[in-house]
PDB file of C-alpha atoms in Angstrom:
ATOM      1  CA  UNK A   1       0.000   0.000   0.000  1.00 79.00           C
ATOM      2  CA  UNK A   2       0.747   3.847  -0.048  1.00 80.00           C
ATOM      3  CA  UNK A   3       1.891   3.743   3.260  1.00 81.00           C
ATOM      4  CA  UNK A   4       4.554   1.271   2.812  1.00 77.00           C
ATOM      5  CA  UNK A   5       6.192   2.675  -0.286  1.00 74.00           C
ATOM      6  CA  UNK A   6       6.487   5.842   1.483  1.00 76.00           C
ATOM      7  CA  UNK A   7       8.144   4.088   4.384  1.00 76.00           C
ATOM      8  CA  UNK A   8      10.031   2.074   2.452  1.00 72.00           C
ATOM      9  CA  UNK A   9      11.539   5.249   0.065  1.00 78.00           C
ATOM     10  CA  UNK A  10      12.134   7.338   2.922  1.00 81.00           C
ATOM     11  CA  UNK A  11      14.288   4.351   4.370  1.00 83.00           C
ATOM     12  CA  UNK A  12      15.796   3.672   1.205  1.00 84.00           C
ATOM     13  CA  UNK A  13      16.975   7.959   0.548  1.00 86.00           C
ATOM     14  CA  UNK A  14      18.165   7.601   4.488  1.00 88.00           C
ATOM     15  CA  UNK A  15      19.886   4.905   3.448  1.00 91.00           C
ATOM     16  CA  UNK A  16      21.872   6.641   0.608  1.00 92.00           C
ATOM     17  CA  UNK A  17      22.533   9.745   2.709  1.00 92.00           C
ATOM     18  CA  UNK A  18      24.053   7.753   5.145  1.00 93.00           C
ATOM     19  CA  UNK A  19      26.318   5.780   2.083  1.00 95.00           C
ATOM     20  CA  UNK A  20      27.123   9.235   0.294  1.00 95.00           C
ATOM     21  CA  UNK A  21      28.093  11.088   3.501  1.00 95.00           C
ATOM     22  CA  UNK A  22      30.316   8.245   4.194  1.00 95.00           C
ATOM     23  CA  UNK A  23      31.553   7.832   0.652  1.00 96.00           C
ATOM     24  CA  UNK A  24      32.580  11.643   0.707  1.00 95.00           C
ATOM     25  CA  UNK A  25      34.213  11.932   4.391  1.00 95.00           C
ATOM     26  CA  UNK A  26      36.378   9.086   3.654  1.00 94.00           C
ATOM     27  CA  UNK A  27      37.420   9.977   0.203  1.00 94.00           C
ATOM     28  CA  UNK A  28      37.955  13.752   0.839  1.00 92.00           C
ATOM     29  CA  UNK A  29      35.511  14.719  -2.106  1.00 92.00           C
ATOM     30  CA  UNK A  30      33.862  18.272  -0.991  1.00 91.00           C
ATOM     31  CA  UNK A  31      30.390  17.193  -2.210  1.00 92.00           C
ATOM     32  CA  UNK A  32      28.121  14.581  -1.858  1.00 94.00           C
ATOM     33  CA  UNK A  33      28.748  11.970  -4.541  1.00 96.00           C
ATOM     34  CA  UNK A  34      25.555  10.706  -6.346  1.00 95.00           C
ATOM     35  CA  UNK A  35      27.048   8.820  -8.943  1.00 96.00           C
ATOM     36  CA  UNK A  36      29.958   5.837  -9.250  1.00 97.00           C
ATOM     37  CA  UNK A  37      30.920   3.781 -12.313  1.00 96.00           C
ATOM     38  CA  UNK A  38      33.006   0.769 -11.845  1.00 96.00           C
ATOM     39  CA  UNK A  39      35.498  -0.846 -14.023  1.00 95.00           C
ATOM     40  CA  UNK A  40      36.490  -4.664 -14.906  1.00 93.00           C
ATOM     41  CA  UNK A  41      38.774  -6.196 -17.224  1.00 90.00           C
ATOM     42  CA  UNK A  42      38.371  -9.754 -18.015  1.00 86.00           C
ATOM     43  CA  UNK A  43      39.372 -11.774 -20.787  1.00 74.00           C
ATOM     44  CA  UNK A  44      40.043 -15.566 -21.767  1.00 63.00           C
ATOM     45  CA  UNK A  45      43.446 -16.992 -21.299  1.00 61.00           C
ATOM     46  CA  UNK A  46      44.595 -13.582 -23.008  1.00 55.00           C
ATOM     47  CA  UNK A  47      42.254 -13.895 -26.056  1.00 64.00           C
ATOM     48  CA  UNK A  48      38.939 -11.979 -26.020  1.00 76.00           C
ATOM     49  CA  UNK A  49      39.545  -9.154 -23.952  1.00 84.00           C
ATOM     50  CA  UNK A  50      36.990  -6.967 -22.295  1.00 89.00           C
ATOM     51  CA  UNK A  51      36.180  -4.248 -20.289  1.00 91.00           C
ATOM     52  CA  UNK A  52      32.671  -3.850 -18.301  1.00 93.00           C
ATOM     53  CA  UNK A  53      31.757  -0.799 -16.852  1.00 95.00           C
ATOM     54  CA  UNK A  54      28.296  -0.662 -14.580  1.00 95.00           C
ATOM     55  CA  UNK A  55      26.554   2.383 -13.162  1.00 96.00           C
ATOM     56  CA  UNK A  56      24.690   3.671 -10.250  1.00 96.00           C
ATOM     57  CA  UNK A  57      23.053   6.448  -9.425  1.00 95.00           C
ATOM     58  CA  UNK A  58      21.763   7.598  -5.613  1.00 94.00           C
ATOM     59  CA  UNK A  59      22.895   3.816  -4.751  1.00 94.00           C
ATOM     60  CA  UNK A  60      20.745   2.058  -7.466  1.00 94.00           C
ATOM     61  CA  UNK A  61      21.852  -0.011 -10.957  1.00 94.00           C
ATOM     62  CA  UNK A  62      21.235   2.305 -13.799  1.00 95.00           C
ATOM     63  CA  UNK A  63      21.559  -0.697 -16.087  1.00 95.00           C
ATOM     64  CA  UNK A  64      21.036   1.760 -19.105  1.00 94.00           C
ATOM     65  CA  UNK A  65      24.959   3.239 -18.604  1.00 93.00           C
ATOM     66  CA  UNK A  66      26.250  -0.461 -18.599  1.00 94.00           C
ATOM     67  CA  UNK A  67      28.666  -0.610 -21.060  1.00 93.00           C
ATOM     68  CA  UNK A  68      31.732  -3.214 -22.892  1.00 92.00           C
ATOM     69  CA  UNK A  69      34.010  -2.285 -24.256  1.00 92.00           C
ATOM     70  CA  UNK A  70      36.159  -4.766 -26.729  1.00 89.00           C
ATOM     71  CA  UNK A  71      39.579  -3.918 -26.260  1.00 88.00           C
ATOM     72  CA  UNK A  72      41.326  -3.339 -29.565  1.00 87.00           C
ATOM     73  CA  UNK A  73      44.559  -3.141 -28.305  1.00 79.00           C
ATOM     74  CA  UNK A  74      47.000  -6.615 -29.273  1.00 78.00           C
ATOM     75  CA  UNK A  75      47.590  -6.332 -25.147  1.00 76.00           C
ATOM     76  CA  UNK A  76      47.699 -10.454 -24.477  1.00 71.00           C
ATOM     77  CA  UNK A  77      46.051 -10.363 -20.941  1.00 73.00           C
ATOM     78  CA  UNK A  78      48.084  -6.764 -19.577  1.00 84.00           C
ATOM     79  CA  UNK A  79      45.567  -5.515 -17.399  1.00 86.00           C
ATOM     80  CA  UNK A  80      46.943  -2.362 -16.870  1.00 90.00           C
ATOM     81  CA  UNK A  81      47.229  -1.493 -20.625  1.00 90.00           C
ATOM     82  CA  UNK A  82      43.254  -2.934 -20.981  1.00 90.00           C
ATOM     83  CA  UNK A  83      42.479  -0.919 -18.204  1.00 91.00           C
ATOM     84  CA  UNK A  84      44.353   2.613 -19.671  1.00 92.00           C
ATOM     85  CA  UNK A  85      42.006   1.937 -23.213  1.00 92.00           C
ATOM     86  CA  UNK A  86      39.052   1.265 -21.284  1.00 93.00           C
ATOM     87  CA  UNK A  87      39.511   4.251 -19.161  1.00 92.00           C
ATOM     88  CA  UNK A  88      40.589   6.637 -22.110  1.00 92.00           C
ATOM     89  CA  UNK A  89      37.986   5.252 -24.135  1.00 92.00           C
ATOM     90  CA  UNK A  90      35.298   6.267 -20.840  1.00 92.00           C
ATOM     91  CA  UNK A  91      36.666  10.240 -20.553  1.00 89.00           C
ATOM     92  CA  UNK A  92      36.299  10.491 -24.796  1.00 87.00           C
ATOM     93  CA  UNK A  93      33.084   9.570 -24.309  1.00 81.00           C
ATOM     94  CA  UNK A  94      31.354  12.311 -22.403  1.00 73.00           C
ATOM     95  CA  UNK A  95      29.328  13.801 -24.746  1.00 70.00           C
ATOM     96  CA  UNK A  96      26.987  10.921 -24.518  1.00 72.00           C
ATOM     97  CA  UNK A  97      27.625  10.130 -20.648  1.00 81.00           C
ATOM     98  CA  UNK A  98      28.883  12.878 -18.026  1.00 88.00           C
ATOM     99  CA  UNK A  99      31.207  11.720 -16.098  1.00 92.00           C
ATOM    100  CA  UNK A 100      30.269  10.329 -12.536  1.00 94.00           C
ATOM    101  CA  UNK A 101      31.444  11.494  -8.978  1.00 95.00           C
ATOM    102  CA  UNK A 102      33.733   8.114  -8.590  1.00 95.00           C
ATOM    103  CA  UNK A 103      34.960   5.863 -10.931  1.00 95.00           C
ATOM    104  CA  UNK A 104      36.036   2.732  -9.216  1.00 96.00           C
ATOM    105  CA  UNK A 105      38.214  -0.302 -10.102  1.00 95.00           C
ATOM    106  CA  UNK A 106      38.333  -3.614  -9.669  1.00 92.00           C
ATOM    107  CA  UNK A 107      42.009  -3.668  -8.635  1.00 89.00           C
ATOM    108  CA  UNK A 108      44.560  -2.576  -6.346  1.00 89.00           C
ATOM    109  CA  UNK A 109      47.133   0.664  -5.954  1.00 91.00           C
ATOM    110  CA  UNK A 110      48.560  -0.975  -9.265  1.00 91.00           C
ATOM    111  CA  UNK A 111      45.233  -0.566 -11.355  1.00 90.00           C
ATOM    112  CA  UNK A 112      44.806   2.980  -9.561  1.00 93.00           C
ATOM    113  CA  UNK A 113      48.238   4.151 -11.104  1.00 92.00           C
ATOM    114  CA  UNK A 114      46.657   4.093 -14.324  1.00 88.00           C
ATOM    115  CA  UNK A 115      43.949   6.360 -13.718  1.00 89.00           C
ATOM    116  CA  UNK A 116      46.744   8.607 -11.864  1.00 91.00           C
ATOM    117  CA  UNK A 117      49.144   9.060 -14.716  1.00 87.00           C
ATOM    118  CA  UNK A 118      45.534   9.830 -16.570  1.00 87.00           C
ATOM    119  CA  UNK A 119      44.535  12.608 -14.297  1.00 87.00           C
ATOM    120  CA  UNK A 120      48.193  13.890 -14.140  1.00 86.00           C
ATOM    121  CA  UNK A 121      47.658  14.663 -17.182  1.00 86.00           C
ATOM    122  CA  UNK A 122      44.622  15.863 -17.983  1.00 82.00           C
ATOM    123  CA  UNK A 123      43.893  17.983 -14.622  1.00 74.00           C
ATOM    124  CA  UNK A 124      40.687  18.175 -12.638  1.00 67.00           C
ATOM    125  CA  UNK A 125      38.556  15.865 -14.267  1.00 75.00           C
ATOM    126  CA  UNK A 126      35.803  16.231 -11.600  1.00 83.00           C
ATOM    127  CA  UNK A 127      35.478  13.123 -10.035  1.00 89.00           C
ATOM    128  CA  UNK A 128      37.475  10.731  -7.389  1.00 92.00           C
ATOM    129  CA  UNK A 129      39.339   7.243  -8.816  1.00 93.00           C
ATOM    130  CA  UNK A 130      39.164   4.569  -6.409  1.00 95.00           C
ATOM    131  CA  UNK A 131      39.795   0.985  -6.336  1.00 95.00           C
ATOM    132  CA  UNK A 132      38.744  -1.861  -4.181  1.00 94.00           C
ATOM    133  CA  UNK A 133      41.037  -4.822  -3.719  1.00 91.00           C
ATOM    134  CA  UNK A 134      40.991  -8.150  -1.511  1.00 82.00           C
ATOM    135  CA  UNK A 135      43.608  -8.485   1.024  1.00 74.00           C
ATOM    136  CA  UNK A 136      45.518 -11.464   0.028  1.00 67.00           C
ATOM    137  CA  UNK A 137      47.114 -11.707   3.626  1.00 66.00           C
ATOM    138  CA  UNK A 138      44.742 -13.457   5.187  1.00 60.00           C
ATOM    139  CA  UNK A 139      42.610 -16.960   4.967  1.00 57.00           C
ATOM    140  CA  UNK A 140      40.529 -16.785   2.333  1.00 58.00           C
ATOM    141  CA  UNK A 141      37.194 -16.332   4.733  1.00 55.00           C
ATOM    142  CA  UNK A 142      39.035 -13.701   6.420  1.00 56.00           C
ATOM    143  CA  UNK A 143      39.817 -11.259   4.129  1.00 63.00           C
ATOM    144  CA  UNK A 144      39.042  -7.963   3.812  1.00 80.00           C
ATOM    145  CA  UNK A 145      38.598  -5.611   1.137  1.00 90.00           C
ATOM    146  CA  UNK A 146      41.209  -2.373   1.135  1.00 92.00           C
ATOM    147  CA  UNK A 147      40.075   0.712  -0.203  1.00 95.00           C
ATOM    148  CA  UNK A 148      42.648   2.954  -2.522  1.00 95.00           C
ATOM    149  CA  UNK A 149      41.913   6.705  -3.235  1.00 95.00           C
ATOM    150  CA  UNK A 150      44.042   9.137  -5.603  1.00 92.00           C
ATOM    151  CA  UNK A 151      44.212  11.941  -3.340  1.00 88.00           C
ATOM    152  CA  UNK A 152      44.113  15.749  -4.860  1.00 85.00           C
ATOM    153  CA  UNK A 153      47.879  16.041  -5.036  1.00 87.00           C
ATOM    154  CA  UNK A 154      48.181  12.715  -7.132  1.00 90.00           C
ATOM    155  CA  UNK A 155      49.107  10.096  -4.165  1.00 91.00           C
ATOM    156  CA  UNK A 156      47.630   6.718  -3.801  1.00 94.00           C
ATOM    157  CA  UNK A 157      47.074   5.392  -0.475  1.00 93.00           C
ATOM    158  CA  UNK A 158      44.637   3.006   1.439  1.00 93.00           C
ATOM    159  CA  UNK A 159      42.008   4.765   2.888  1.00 92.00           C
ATOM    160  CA  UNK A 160      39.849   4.016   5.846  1.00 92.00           C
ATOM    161  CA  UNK A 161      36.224   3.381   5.009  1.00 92.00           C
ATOM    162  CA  UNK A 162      32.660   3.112   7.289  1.00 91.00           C
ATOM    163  CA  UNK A 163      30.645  -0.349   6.971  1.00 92.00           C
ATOM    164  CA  UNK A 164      27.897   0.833   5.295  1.00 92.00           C
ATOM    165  CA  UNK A 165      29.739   2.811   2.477  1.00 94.00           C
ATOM    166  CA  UNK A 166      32.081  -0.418   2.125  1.00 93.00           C
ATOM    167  CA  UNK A 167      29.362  -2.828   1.884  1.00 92.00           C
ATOM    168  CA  UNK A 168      28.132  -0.666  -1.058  1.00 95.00           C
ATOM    169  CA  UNK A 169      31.199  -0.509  -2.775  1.00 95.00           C
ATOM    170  CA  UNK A 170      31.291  -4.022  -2.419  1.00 93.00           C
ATOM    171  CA  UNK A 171      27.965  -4.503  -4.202  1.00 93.00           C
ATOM    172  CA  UNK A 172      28.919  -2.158  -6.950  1.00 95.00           C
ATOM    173  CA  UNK A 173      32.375  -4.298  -7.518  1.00 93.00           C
ATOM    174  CA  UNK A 174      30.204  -7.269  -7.295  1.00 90.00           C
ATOM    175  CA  UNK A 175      27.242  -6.249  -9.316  1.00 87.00           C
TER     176      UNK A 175
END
């Protein structure tokens, strides 16, 4: 009924302010953020190389800004180079798609490097690069996911992160 939907939006935007606030103290970003893309490479034993990239707005899929990308680099499996053409590929494309308030990848500090010597470049882009990676320390039921964040003056370090805003960058990584 009426009643419930109301309840259950009003949860769900409490939700998301909570998530956003947290997203923004933690990443140093002087607004709330509203939007994240995240970005996979995958490919088969180095043949068929891809590069995902899925969307969310105010903490939901927006399915519609889903987007592969074939590589058509001759890159044989290097990540980092898929990664760079999937990225470049992204910021050429924003006369279709603005860009969001975090772009996020599946990877560690390495991965994040690429987006760095990007923005080094190119200057105030707008939004914050992060990437999410597994701690590989630990047993396999133990471990925990590490945040990275590109901070304004180009460094890369791990950044401390509340549970809620983790858990939804887990479910964006995972989606």
């Amino acid at each position: 009924n009426m009643e419930d939907f109301l309840k259950y939006n009003k949860e769900k935007r409490s939700w998301w302010l909570n998530v956003s606030q947290g997203l923004a103290k933690a990443l140093n970003i002087p607004f709330i953020p509203n939007s994240i893309e995240c970005f996979d490479m995958s490919n088969l034993m180095g043949q068929d190389a891809v590069g995902a990239k899925i969307s969310f707005v105010e903490g939901e899929t927006r399915k519609d800004k889903y987007r592969k990308y074939r590589i058509k680099g001759d890159f044989h499996g290097n990540d980092l180079k898929m990664m760079q053409e999937v990225i470049l590929r992204r910021l050429k494309s924003t006369d279709e798609d603005e860009l969001p308030d975090i772009i996020m990848l599946d990877g560690g500090r390495t991965q994040l490097g690429v987006i760095r010597d990007i923005l080094k470049e190119r200057k105030n882009l707008g939004f914050r690069a992060i990437s999410i990676a597994k701690d590989r320390t630990g047993s396999k039921a133990s471990a925990i996911d590490k945040i990275y964040c590109i901070s304004d003056n180009y460094e890369i370090s791990q950044t401390k992160i509340g549970e809620d805003a983790l858990r939804f960058l887990q479910k964006v990584r995972d989606e």
